[in-house]
XYZ file of C-alpha atoms in Angstrom:
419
model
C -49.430 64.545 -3.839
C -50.568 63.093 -6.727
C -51.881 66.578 -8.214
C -48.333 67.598 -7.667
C -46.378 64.640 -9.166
C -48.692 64.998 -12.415
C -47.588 68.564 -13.090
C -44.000 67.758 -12.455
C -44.318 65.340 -15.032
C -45.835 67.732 -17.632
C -43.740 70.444 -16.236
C -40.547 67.978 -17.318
C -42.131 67.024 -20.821
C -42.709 70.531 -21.648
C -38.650 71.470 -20.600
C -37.464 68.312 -22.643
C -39.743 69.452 -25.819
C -38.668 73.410 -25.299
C -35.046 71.902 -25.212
C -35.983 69.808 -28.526
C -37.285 72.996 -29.982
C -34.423 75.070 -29.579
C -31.650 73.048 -30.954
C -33.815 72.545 -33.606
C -34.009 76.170 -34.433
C -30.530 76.733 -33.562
C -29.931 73.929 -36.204
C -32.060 75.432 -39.041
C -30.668 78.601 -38.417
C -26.924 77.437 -39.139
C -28.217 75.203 -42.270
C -30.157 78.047 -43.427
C -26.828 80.121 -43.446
C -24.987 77.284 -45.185
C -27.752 77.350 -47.784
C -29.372 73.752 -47.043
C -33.152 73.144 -47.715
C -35.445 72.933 -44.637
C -35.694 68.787 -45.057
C -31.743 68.366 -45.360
C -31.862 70.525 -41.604
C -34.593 68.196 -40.341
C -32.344 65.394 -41.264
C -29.156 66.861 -39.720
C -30.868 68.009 -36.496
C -32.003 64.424 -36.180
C -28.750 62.812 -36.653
C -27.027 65.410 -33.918
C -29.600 64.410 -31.548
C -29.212 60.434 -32.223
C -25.527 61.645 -31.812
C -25.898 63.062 -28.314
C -28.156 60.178 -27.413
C -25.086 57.414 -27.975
C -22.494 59.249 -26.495
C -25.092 59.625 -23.476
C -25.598 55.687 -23.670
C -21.716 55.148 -23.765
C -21.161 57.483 -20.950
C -23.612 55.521 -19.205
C -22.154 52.292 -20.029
C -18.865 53.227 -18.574
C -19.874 54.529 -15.767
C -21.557 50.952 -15.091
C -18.973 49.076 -16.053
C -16.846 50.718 -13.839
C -18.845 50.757 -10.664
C -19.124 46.733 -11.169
C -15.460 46.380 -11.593
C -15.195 48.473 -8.535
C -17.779 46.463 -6.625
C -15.244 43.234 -7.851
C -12.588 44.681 -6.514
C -14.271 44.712 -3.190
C -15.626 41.257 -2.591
C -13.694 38.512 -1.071
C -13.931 35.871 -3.930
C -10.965 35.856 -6.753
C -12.466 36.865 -9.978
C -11.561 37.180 -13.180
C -12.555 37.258 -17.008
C -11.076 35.276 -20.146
C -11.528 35.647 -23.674
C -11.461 32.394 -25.952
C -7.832 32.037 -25.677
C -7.296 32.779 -22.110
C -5.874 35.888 -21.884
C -7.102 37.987 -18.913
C -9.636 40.754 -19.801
C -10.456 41.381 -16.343
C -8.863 40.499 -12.739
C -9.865 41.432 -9.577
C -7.551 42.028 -6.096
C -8.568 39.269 -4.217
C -7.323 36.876 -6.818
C -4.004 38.083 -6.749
C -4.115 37.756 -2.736
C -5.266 34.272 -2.964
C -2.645 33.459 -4.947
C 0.349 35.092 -2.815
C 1.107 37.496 -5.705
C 1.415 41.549 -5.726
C -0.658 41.637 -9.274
C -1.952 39.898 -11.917
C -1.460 41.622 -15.540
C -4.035 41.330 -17.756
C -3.653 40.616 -21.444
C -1.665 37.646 -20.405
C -2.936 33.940 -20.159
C -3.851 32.236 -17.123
C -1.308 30.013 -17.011
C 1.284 32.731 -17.434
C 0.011 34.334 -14.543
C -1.807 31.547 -12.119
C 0.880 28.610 -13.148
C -1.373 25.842 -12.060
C -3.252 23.501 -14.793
C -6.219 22.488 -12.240
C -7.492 26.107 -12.711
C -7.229 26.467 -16.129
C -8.242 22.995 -16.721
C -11.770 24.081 -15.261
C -11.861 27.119 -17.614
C -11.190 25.325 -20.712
C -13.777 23.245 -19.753
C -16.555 25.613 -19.575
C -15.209 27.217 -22.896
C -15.167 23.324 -24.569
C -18.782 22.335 -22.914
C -20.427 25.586 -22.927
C -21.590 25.249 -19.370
C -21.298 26.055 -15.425
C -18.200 24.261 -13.927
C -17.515 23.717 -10.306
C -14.942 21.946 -8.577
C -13.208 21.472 -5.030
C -9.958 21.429 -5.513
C -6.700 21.735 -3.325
C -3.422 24.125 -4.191
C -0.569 24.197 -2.915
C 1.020 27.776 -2.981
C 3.803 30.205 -1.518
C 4.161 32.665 0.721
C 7.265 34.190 1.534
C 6.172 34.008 5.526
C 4.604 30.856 5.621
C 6.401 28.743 2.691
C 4.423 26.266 0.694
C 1.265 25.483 1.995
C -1.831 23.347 0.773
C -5.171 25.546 0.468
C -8.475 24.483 -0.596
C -10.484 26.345 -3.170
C -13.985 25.506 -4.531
C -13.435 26.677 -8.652
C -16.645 28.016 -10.423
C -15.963 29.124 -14.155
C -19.023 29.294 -16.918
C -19.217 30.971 -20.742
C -19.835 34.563 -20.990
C -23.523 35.377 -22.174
C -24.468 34.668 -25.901
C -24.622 38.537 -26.197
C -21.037 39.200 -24.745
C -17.794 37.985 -26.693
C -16.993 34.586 -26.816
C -14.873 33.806 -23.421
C -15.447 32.817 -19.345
C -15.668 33.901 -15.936
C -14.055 32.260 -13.419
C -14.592 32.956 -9.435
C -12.257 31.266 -7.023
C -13.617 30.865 -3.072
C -10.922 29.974 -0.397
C -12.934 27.181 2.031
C -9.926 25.708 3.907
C -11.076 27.125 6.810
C -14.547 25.164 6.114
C -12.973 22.167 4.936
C -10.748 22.462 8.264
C -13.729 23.027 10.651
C -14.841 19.645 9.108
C -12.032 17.874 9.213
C -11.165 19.512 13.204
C -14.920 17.746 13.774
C -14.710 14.813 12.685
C -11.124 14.569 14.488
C -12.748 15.567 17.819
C -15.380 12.914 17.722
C -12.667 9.906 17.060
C -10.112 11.639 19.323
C -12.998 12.206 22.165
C -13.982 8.014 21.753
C -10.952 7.104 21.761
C -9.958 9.356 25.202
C -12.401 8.016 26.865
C -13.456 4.038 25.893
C -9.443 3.857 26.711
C -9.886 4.395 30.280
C -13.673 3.520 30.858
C -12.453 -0.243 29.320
C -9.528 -0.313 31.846
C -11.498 0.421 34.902
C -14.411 -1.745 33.635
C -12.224 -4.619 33.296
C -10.390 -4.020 36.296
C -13.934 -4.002 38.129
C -14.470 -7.111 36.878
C -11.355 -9.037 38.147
C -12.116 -7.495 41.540
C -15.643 -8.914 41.458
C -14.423 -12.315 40.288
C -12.628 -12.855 43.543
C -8.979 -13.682 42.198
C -6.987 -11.183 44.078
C -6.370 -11.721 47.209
C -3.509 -10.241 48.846
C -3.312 -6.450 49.239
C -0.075 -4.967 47.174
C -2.267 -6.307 43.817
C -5.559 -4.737 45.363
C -4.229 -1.467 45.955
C -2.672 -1.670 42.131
C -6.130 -1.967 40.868
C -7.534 0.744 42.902
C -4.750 3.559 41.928
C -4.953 2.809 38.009
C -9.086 2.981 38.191
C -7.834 6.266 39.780
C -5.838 7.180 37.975
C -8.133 6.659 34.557
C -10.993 7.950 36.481
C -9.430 11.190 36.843
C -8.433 11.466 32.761
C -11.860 11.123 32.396
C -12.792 13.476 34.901
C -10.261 15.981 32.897
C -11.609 15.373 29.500
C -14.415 16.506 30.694
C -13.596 19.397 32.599
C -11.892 20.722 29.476
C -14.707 20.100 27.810
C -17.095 22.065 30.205
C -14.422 25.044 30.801
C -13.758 25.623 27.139
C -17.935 25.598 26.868
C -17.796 28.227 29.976
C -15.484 30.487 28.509
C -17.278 30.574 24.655
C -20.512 31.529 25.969
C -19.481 33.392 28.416
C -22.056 31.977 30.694
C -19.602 32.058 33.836
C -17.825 35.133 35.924
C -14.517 35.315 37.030
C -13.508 34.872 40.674
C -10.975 37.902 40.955
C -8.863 37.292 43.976
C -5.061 38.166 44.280
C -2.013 36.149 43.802
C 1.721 35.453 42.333
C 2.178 33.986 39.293
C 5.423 32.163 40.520
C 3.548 29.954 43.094
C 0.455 29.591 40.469
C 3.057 28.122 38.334
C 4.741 26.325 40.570
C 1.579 24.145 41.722
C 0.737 23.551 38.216
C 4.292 22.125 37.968
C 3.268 20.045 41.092
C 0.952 18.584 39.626
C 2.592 17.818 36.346
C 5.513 16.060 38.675
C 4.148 12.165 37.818
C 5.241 13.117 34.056
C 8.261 14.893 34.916
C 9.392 11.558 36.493
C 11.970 9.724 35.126
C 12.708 12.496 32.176
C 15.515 14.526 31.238
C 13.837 18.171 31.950
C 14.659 21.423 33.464
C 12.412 23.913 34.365
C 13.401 27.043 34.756
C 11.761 30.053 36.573
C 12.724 33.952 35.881
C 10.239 36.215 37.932
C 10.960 39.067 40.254
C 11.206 38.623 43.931
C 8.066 39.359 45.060
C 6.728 36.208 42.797
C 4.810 38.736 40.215
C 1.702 39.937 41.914
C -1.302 39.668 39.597
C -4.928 39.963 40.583
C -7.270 37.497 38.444
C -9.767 34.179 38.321
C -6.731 31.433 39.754
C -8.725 28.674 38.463
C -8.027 29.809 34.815
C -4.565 30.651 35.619
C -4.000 27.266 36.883
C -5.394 25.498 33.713
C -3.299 28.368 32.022
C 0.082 27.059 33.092
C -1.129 23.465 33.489
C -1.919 23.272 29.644
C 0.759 25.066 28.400
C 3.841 23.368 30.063
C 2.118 19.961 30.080
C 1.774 20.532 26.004
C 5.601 21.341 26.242
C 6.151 18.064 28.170
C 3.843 15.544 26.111
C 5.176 17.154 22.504
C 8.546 16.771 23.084
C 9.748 12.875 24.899
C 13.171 13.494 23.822
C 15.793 13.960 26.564
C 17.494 17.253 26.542
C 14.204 19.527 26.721
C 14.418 22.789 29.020
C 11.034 24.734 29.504
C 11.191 28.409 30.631
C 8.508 30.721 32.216
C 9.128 33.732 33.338
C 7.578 37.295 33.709
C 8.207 40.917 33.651
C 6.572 43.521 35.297
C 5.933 47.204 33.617
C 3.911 50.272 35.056
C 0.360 49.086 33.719
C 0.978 45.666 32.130
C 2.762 42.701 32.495
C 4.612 39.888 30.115
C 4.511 36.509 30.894
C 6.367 33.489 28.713
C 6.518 30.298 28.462
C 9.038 28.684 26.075
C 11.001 25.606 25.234
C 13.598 23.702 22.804
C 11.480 21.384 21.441
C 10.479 19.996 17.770
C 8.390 22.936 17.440
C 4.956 24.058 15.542
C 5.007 23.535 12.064
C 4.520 26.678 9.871
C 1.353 25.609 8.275
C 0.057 24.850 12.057
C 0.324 27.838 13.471
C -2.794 30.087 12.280
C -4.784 26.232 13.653
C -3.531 25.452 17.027
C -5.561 27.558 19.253
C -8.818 26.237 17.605
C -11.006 23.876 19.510
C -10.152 20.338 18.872
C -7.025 20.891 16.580
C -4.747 18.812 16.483
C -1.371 18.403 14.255
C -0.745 14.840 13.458
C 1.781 14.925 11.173
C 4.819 15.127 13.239
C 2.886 13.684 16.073
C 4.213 9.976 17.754
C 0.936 7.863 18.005
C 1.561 7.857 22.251
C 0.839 11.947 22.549
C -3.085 11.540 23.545
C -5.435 14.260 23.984
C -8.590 16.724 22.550
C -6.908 19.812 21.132
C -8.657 21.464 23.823
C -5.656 22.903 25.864
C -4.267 25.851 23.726
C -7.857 26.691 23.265
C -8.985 26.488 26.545
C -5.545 28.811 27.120
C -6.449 31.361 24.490
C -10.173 31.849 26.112
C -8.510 32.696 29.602
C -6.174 34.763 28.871
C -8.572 37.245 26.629
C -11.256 36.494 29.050
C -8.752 38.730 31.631
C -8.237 41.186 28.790
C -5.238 39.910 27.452
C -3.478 38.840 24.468
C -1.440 35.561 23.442
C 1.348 35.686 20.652
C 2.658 32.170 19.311
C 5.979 32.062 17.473
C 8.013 29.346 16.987
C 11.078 28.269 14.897
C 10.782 24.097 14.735
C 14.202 22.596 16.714
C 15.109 25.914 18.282
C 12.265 27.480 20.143
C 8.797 28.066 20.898
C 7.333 30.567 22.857
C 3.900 31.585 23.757
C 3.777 35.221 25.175
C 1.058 36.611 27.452
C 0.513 40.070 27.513
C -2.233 41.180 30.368
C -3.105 44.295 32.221
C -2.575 44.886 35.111
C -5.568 46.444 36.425
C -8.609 44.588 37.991
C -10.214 42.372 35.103
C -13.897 42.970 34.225
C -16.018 39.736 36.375
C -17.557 38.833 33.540
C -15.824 36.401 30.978
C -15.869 38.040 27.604
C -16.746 35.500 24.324
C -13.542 36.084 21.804
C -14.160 36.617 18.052
């Protein structure tokens, strides 16, 4: 092999010299004819071949220079590059994408095109300093389907090499959905304390007034015993959610496939809502065919289905006035199931959040409305565990609906981890 790859090598120096060789005699040939002296062809053949070499080396150049702005294009940072005065030499896709526009031109400045000071504050520093720059910052931009929402962004920008032009790079990373795994964390933890010292301090101090003797007569007896009941089970449900959510993520449980109607699943989860429906001004309202819509799947995840999403309905909206719908329809080989209300709504920038574990939106949320986040979660996990899909849309004021779209064939047993 190595007999072999020596002889190619000689085999490829003698072509390159035989090449040499005959433009060289092709070149004294023609300066011969043009009367030039054998030196003054020496010299010319030499400059054609230190010709040929650059435009080789510029050919090669582009070619590199465009496979990296290719690559660029491709990666899921924003990028672009600056000269001294800002103008853009260089811009990829993704920065145009980040910033809810169709293009970016280059040849214009930053600020022409970006509109925000924070990121060409960041560039002019690098230019001013001569140095890396990095910063976390948070933008608020547009988008024609979402409106204005806030976005976080960690900023790098830096000089160009001492052998390039004077001028920067800058590379912009969208992290909001690291910085709202963080936040969604650190939520969980305080909401999680708080959901359960609440109840664990009421029956604890309820056990105490029983062991001190005072009450005596019955009615007050029985009062203690139903609201350490009654806390003893929201504990007991915090916990369930916590386990089923945990079940369906790892998949680490099967489905119990047994056959039943969707009408009475949702009527017992409406039975057992009834305590909160007490007192309030809401009507429920049930649209499914005669026969109760037949369905064959795991009734234990159906239950916490239509348990979650109408008690979400109930707790988000205490107003009087609030109608909640569920109904069905039944095709050839799948099925549609809703459930919708009147309520205050989701907020836009919500939406792509509130089937994550633990989310939670506070901002148009009344301190009284307790909970994980785990419900719609816990929701979402069931339904795609049965080979489904779930579709959220909702106009704030006027209506939300969540829409369940599930085969109707038998289910694989085995619950399926989502992406």
């Amino acid at each position: 092999m190595t007999i072999f790859l020596t002889v190619s090598l000689i085999a490829l120096a003698l072509w390159a010299w035989c090449i040499e060789k005959r433009w060289r005699r092709r070149m004294e040939s023609v300066t011969r004819a043009a009367g030039l002296k054998v030196f003054e062809a020496d010299k010319l053949a030499a400059k054609f071949i230190g010709l040929q070499e650059s435009s080789q080396t510029l050919i090669k150049e582009e070619y590199l220079r465009r496979l990296f702005e290719s690559l660029l294009q491709e990666i899921r940072q924003g990028v672009a590059i600056v000269d001294e005065q800002m103008r853009i030499k260089f811009v990829n896709r993704t920065l145009a994408h980040l910033f809810h526009k169709t293009s970016i031109q280059r040849g214009r400045t930053l600020i022409e095109e970006l509109h925000d000071h924070q990121v060409t504050g960041i560039v002019q520093a690098a230019l001013t300093d001569q140095r890396r720059t990095v910063r976390e910052v948070e933008l608020s931009t547009s988008n024609s389907a979402t409106g204005r929402n806030s976005r976080h962004f960690l900023i790098e920008a830096a000089p160009l090499p001492a052998k390039a032009e004077r001028g920067a790079w800058l590379m912009i990373h969208d992290i909001t959905e690291q910085v709202m795994s963080e936040q969604v964390r650190k939520d969980f933890v305080a909401n999680a304390s708080h959901e359960l010292r609440t109840p664990l301090t009421l029956i604890n101090g309820y056990i105490e007034t029983l062991q001190s003797g005072v009450l005596k007569d019955e009615a007050s007896l029985q009062r203690c015993y139903d609201v350490m009941e009654k806390h003893g089970k929201r504990i007991i449900r915090i916990i369930e959610d916590m386990l089923t959510i945990s079940r369906l993520e790892n998949g680490s449980s099967e489905l119990n496939i047994e056959p039943f109607t969707v009408r009475g699943c949702v009527q017992d989860a409406l039975d057992h809502l009834s305590p909160m429906l007490e007192g309030r001004d809401t009507l429920i309202d049930l649209d499914f065919p005669a026969d109760g819509g037949p369905m064959q799947g795991d009734r234990f995840y159906w239950d916490q289905v239509f348990t979650n999403l109408i008690e979400n309905s109930i707790k988000e909206n205490p107003n009087p006035g609030l109608i909640i719908k569920v109904s069905g329809q039944w095709f050839s080989d799948h099925c549609l199931l809703r459930v919708s209300d009147n309520g205050i709504g989701i907020a836009a920038h919500d939406l792509p959040f509130v089937f994550k574990r633990f989310y939670r939106g506070h901002k148009h949320h009344s301190p009284q409305i307790k909970g994980t986040g785990l419900g719609l979660s816990i929701v979402r996990r069931a339904i795609e565990a049965h080979g489904g899909t779930l579709e959220l849309t909702s106009t704030p004021g006027v209506d939300t609906t969540f829409t369940m779209r599930l085969p109707l064939h038998r289910p694989t047993a085995e619950v399926k981890t989502a992406a």
